[in-house]
Coordinates of N, CA, C and O in Angstrom, one line a residue:
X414 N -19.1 102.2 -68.9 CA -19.1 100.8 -69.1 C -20.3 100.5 -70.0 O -21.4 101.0 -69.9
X415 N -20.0 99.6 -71.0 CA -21.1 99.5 -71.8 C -21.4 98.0 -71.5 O -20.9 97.0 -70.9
X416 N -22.6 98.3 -72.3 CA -23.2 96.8 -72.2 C -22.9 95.5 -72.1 O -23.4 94.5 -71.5
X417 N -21.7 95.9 -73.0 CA -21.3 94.4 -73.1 C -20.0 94.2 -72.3 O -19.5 93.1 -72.3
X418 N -19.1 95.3 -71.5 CA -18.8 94.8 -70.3 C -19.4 94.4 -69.4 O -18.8 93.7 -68.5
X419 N -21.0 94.8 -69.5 CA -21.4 94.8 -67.8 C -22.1 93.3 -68.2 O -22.2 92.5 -67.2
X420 N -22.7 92.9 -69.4 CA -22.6 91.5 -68.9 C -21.6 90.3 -69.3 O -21.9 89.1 -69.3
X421 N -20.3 90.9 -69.5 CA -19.3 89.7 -69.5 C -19.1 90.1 -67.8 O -18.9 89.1 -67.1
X422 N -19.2 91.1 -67.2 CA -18.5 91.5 -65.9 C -19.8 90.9 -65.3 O -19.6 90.5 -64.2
X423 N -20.9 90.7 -65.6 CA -22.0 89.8 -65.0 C -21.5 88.2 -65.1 O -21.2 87.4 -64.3
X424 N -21.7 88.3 -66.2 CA -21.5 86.6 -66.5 C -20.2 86.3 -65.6 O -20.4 85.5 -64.7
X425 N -18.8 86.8 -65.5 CA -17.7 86.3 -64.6 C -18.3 86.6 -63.0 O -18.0 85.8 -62.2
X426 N -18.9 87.4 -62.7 CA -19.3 87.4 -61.6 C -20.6 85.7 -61.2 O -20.5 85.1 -60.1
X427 N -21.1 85.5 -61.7 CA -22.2 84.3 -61.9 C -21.1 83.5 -61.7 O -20.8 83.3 -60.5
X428 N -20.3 82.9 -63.0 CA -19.0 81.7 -63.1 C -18.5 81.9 -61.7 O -18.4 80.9 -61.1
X429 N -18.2 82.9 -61.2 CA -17.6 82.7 -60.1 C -18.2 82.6 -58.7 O -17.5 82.3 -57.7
X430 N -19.8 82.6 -58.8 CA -20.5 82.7 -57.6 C -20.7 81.1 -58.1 O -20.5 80.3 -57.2
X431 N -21.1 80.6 -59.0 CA -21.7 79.1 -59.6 C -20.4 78.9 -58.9 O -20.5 78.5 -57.8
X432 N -19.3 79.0 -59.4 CA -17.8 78.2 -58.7 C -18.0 77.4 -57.4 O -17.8 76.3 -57.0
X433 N -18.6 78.9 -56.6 CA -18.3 78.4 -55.3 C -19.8 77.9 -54.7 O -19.8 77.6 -53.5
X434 N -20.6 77.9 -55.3 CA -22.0 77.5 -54.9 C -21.3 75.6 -55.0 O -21.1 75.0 -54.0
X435 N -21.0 75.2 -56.3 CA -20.5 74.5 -56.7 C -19.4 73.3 -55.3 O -19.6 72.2 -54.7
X436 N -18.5 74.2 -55.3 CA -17.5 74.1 -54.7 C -18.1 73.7 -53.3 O -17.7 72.7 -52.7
X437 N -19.1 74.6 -52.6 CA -19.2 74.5 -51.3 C -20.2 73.0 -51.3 O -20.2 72.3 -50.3
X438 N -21.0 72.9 -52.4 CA -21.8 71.5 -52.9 C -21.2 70.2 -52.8 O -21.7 69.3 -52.1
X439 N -20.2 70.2 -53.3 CA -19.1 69.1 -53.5 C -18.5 68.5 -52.1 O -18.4 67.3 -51.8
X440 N -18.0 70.0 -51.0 CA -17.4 69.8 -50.0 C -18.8 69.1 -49.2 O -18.7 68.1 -48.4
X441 N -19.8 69.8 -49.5 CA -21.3 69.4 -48.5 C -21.5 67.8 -49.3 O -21.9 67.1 -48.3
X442 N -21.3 67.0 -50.4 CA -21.6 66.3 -50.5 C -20.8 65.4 -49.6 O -21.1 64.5 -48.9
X443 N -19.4 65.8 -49.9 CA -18.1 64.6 -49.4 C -18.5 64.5 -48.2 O -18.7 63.3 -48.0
X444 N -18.9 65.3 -47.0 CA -18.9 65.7 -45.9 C -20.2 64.6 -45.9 O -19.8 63.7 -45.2
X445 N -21.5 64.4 -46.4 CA -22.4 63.9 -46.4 C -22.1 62.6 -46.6 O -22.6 61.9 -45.7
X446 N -21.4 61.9 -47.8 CA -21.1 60.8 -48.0 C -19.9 60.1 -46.8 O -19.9 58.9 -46.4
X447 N -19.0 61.2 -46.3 CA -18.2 60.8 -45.0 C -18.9 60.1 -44.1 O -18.9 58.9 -43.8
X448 N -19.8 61.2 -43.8 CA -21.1 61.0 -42.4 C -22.0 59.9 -42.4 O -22.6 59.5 -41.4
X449 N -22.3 59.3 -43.9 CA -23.1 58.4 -44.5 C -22.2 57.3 -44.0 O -22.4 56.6 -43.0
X450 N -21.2 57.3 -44.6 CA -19.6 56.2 -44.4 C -19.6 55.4 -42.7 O -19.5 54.2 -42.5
X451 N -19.7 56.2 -42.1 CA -18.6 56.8 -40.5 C -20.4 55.6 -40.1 O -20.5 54.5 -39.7
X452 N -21.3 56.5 -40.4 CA -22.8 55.2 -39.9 C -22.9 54.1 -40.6 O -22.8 53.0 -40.1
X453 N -23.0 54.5 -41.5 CA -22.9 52.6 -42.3 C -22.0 51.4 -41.5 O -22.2 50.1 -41.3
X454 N -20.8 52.6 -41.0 CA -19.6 51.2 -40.4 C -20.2 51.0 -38.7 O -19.8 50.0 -38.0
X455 N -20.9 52.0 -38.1 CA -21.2 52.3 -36.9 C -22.8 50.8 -36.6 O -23.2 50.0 -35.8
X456 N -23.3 51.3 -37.9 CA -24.6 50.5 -37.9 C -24.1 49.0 -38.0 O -24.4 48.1 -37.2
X457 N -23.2 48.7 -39.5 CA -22.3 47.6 -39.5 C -21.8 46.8 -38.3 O -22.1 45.6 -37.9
X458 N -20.6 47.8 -37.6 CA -20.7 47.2 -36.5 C -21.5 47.0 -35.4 O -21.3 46.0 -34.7
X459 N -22.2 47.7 -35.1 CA -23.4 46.8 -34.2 C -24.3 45.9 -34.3 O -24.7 45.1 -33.4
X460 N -24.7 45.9 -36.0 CA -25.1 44.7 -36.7 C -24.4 43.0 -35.9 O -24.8 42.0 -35.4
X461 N -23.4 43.6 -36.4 CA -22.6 42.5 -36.2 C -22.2 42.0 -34.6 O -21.6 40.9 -34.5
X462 N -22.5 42.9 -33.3 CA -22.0 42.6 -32.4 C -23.8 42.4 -31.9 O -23.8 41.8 -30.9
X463 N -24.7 42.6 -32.2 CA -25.8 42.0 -32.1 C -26.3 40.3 -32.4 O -26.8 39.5 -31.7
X464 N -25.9 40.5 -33.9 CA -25.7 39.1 -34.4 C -24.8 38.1 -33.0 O -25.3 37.3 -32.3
X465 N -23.8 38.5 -33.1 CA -22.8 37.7 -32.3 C -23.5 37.6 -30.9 O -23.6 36.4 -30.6
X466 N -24.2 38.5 -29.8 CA -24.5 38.2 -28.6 C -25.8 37.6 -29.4 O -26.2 36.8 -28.5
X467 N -26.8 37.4 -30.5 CA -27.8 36.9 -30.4 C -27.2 35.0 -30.7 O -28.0 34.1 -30.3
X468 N -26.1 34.7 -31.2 CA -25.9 33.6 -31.5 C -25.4 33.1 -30.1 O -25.7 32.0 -29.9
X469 N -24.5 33.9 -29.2 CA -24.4 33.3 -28.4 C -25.6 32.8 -27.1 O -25.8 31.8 -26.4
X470 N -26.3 34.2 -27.1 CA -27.5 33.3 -26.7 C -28.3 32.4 -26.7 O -29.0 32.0 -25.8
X471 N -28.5 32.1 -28.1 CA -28.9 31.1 -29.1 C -28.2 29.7 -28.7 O -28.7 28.6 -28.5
X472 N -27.3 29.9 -28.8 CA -26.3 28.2 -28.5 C -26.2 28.4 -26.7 O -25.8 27.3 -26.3
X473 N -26.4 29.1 -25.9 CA -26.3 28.9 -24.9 C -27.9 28.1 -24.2 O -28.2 27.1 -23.4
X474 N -28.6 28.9 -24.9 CA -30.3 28.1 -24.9 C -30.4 26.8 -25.2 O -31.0 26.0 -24.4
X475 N -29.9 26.4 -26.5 CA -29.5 25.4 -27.2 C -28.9 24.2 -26.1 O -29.5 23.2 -25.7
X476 N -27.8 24.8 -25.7 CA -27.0 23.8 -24.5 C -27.8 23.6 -23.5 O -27.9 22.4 -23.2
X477 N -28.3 24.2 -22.9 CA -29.2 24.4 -21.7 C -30.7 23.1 -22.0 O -31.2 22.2 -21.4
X478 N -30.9 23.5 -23.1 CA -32.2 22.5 -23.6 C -31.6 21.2 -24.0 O -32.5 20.3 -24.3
X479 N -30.9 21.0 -24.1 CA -30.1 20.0 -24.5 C -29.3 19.2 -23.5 O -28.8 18.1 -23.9
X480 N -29.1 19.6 -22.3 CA -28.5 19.4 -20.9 C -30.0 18.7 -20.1 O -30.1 17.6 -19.6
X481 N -31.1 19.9 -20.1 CA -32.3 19.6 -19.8 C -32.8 18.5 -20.3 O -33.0 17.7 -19.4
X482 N -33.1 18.0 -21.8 CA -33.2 16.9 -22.1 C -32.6 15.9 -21.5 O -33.2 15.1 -20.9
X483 N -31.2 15.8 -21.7 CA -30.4 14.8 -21.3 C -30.6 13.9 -19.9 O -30.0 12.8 -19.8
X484 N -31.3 14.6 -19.0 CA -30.9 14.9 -17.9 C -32.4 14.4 -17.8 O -32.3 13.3 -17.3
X485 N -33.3 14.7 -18.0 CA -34.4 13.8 -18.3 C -34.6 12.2 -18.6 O -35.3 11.3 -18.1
X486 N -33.9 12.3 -19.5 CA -33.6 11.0 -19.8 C -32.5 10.2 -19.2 O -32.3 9.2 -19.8
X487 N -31.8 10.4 -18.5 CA -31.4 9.8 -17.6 C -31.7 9.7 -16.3 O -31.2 8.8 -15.6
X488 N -32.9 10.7 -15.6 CA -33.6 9.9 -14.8 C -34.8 9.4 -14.8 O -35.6 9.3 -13.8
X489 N -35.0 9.1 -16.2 CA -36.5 8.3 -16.7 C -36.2 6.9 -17.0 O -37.0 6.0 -17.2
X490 N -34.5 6.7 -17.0 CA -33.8 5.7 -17.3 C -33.9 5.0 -15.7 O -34.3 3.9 -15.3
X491 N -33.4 6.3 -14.9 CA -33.3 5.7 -13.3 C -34.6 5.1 -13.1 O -34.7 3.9 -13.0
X492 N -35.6 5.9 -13.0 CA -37.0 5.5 -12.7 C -37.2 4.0 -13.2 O -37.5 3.0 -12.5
X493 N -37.0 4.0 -14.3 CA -37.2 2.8 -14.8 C -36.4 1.3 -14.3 O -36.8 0.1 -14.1
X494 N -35.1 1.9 -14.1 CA -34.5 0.8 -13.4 C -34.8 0.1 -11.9 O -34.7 -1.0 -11.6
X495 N -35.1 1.5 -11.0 CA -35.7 1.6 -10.0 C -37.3 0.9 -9.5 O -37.7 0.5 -8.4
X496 N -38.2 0.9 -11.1 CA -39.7 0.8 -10.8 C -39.2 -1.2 -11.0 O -39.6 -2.1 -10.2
X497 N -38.6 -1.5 -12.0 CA -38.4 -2.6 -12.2 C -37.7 -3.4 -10.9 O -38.1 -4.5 -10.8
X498 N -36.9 -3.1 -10.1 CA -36.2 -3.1 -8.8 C -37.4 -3.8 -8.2 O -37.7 -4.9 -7.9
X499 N -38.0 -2.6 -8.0 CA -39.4 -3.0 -7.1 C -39.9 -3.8 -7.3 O -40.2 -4.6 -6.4
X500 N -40.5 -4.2 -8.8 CA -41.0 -5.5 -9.2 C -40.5 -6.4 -9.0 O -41.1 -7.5 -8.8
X501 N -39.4 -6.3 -8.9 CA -38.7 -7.7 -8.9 C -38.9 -7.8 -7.2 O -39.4 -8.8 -6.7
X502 N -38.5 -7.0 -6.5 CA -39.0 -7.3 -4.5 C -40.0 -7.8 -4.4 O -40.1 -8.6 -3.5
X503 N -41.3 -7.4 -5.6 CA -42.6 -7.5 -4.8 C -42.8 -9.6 -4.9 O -43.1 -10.5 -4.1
X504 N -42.4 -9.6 -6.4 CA -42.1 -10.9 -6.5 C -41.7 -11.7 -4.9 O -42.3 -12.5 -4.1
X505 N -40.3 -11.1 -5.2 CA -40.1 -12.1 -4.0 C -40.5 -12.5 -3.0 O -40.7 -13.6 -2.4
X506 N -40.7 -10.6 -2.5 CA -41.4 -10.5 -1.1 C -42.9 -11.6 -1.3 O -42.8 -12.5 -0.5
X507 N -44.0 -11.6 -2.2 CA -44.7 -12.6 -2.4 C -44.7 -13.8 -2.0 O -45.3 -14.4 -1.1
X508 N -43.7 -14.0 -3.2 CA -43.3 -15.8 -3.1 C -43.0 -16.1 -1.5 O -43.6 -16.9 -1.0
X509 N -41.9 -15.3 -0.7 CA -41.3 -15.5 0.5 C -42.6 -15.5 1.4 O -42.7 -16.4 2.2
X510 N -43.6 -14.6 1.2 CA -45.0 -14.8 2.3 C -45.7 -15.7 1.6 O -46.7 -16.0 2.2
X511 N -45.7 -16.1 0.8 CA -46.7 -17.4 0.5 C -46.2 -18.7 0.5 O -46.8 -19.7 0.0
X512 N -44.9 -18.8 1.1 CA -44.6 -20.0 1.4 C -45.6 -21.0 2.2 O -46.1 -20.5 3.2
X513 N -46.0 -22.2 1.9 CA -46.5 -23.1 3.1 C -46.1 -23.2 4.7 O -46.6 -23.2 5.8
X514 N -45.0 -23.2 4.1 CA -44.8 -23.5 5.7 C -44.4 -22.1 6.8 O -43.8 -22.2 7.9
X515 N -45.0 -20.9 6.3 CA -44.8 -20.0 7.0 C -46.3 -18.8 6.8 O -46.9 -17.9 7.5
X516 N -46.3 -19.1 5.8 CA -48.0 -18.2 5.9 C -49.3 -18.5 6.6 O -50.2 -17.7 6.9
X517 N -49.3 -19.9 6.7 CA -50.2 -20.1 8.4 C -49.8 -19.2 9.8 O -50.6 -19.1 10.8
X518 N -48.9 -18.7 9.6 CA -48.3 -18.2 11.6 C -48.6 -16.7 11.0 O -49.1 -15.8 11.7
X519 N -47.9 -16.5 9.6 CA -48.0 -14.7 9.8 C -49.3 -14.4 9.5 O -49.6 -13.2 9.5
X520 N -50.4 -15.6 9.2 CA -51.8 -14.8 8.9 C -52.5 -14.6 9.7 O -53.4 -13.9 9.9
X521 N -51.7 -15.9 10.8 CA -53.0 -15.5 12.3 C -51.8 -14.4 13.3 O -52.0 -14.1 14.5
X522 N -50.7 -13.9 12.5 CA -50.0 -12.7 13.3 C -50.7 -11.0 12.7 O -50.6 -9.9 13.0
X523 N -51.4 -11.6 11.9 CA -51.7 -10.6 10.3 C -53.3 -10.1 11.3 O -53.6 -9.1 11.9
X524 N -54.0 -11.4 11.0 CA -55.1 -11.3 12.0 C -55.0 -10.0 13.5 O -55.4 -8.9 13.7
X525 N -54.1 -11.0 14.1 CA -54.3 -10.6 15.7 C -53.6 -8.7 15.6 O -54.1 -7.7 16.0
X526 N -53.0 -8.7 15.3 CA -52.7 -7.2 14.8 C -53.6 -6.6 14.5 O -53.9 -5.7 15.3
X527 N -54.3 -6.9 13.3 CA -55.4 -6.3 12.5 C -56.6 -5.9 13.7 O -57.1 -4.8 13.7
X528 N -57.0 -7.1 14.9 CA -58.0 -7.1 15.6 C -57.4 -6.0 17.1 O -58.3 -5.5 17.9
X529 N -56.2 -5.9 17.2 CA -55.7 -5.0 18.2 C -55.7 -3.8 17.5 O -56.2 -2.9 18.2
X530 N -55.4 -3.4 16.5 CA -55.6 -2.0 15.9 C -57.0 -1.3 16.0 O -57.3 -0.2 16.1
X531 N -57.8 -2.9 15.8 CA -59.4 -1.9 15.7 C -60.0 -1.9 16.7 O -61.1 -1.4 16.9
X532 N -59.1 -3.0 17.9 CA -59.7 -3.0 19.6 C -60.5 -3.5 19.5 O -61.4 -2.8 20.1
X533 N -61.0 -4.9 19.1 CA -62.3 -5.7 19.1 C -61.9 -7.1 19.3 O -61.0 -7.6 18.7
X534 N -62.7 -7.6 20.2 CA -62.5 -9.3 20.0 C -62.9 -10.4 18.7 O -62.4 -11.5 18.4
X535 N -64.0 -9.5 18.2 CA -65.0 -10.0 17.4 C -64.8 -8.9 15.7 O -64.8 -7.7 15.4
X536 N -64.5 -10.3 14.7 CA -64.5 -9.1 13.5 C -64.7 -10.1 12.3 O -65.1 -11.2 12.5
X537 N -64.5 -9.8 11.1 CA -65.4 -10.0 10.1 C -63.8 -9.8 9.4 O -63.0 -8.9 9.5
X538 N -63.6 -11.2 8.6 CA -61.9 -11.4 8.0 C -62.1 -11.6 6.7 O -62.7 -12.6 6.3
X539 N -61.7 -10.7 5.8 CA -61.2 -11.3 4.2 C -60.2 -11.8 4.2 O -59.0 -11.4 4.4
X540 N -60.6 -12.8 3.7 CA -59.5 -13.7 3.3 C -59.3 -14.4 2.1 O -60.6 -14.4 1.9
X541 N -58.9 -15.2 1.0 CA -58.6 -15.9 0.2 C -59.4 -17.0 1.2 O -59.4 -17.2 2.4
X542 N -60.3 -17.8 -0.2 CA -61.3 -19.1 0.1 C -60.0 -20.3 0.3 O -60.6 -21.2 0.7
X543 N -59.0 -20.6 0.2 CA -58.4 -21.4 0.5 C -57.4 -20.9 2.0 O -56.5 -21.7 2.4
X544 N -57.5 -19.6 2.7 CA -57.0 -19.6 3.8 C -57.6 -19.6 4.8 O -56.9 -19.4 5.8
X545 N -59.4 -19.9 4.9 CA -59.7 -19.9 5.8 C -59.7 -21.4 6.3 O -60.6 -21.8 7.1
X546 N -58.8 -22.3 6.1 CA -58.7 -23.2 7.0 C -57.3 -23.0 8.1 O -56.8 -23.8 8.8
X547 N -57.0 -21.9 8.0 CA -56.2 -21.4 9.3 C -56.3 -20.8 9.9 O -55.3 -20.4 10.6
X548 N -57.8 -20.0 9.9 CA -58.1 -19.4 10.7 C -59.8 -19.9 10.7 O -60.6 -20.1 9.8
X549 N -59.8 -20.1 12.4 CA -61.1 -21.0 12.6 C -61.6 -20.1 13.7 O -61.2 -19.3 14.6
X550 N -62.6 -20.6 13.3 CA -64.1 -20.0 14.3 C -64.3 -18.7 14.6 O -64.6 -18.3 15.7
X551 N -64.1 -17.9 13.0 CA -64.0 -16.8 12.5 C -65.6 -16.5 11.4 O -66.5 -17.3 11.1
X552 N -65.6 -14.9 11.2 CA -66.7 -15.3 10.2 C -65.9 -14.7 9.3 O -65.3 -13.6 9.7
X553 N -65.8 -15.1 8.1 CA -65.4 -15.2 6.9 C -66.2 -14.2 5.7 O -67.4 -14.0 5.7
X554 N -65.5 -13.8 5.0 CA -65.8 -13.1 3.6 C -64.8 -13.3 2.4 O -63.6 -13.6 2.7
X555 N -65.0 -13.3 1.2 CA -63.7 -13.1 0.4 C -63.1 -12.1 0.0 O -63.5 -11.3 -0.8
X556 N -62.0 -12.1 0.3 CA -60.9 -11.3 -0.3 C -61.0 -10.9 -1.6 O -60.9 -11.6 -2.6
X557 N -61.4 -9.3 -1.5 CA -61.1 -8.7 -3.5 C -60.3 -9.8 -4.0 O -59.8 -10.6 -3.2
X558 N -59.9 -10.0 -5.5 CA -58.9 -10.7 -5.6 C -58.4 -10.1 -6.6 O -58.1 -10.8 -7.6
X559 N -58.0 -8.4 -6.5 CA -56.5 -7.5 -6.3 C -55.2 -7.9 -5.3 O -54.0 -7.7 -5.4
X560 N -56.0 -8.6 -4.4 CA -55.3 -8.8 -3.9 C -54.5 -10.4 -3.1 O -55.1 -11.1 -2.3
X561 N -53.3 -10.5 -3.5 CA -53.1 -11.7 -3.8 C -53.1 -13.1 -1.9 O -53.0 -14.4 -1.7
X562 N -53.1 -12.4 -1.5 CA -53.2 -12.7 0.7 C -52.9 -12.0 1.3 O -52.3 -11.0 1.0
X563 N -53.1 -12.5 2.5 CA -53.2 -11.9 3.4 C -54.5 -11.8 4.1 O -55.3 -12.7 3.9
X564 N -54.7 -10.5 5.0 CA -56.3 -10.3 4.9 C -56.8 -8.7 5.6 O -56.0 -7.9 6.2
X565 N -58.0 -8.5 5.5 CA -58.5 -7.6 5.9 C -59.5 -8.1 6.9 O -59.9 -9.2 7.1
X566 N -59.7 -6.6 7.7 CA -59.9 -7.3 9.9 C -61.1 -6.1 9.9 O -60.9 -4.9 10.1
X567 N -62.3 -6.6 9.7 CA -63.7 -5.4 9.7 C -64.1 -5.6 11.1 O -64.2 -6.7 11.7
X568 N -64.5 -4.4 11.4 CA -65.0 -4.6 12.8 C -66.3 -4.9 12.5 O -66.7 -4.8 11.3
X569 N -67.1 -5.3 13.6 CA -68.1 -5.8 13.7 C -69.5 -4.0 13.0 O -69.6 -2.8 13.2
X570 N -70.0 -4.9 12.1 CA -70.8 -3.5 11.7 C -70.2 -3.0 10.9 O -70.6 -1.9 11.0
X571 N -69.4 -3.1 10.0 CA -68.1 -3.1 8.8 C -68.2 -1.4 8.5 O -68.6 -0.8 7.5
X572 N -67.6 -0.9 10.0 CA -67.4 0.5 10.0 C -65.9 0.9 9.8 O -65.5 1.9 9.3
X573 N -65.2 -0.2 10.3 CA -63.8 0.1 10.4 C -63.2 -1.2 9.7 O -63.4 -2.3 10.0
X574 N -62.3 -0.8 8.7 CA -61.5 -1.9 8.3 C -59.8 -1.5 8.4 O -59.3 -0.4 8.0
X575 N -59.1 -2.6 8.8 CA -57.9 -2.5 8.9 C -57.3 -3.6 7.5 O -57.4 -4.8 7.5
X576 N -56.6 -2.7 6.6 CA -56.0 -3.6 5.6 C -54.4 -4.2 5.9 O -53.3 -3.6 5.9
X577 N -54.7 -5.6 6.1 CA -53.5 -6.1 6.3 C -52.6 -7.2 5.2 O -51.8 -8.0 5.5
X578 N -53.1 -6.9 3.9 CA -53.0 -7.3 2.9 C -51.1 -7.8 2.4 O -50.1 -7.5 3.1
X579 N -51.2 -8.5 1.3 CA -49.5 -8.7 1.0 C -49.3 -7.1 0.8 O -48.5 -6.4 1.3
X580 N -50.2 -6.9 -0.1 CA -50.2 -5.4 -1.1 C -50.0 -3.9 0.0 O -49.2 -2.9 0.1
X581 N -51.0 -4.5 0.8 CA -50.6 -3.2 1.8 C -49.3 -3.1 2.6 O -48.6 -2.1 2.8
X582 N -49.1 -4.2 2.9 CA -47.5 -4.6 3.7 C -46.4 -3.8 3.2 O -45.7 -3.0 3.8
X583 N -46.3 -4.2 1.5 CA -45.2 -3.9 0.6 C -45.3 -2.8 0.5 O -44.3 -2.1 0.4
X584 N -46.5 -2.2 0.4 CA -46.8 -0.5 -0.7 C -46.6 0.7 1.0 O -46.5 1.9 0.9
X585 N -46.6 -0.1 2.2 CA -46.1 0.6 3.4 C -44.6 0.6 3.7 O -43.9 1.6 4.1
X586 N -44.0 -0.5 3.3 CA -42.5 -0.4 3.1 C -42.0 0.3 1.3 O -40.8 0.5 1.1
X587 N -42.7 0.5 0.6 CA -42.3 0.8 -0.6 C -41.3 2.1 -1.1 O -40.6 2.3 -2.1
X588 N -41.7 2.9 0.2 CA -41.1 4.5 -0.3 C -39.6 4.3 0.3 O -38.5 4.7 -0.2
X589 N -39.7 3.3 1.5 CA -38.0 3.3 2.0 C -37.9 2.3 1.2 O -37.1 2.8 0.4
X590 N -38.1 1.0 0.7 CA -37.7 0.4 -0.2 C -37.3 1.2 -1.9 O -36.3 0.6 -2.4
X591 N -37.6 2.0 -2.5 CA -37.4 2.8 -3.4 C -35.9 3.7 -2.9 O -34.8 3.7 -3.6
X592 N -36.1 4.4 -1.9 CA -35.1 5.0 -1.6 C -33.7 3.9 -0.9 O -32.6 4.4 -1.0
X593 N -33.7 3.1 -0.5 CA -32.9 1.9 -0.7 C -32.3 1.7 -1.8 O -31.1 1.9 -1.9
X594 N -33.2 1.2 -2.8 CA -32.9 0.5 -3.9 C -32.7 1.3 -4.8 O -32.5 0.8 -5.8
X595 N -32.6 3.1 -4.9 CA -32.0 4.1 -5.5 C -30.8 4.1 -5.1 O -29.9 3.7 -5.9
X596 N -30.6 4.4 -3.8 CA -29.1 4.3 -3.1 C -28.2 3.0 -3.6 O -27.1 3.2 -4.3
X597 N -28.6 1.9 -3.4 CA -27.5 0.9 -4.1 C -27.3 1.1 -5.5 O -26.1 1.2 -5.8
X598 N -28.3 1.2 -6.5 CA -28.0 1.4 -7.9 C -27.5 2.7 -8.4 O -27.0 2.7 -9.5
X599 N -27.5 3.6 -7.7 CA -27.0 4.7 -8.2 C -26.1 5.9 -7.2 O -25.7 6.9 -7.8

């Protein structure tokens, strides 16, 4: 064998190992680009089913805060209808106890209560400077004027006071009055 067989029989031997070096390259790429393929769509799809549970948690949050709101404001609406309710009782209830011809009897019922609660014969009365002419041979103080009548019953030695006020009357019926006047309006 001479030379120049042995490297043409070299050189075909190379083309033919390059062939398959080649060859097995190609199969290793497709194989690679498959596998590349097969995750892209694997990643894709999860992308996508991520996306979708994040949206739906998103709009379910959404609804929820938005129900929450709602829902707020319609009972800031109640309240309000409700607090106004009351205003409008205290009115009345007012006007109705300061009638003339009936707030003379409940002040000296206002009194005698007030003086049985604190167990004394003798006590010390706030009252509005125009109501002590219905109650006589009392000793007298003036009534804060927060407060619109009624009166307050101090024991002697102004240790103990019993508030018998319009204000206190109403704000002791107030919580069942509220709960009343929820129940009819709503």
């Amino acid at each position: 064998m001479g030379f120049e067989e042995l490297t043409s029989e070299l050189h075909k031997g190379a083309d033919a190992e390059g062939k398959k070096i080649i060859h097995a390259a190609e199969k290793n790429a497709a194989r690679i680009v498959e596998d590349a393929k097969e995750k892209a769509a694997e990643t894709l799809s999860a992308a996508k089913k991520e996306a979708t549970e994040f949206a739906r948690q998103e709009s379910a949050e959404r609804i929820t805060s938005a129900k929450l709101a709602a829902k707020k404001m319609v009972d800031e609406a109640r309240e309000e209808a409700v607090e106004a309710s009351i205003g409008q009782a205290w009115h009345k209830f007012k006007a109705d106890s300061m009638k003339k011809s009936s707030y003379p009897e409940m002040l000296n019922a206002l009194v005698k209560e007030g003086m049985a609660e604190l167990g004394v014969s003798q006590s010390t009365l706030y009252v509005r400077d125009e109501d002590r002419q219905y109650l006589q041979g009392r000793e007298f103080r003036k009534l804060p004027q927060e407060y619109s009548g009624g009166v307050i019953v101090e024991s002697q030695g102004g240790r103990v006071r019993v508030n018998k006020t319009l204000e206190e009357i109403f704000a002791q019926k107030k919580p069942a009055l509220r709960k009343d006047i929820y129940d009819r309006l709503f």
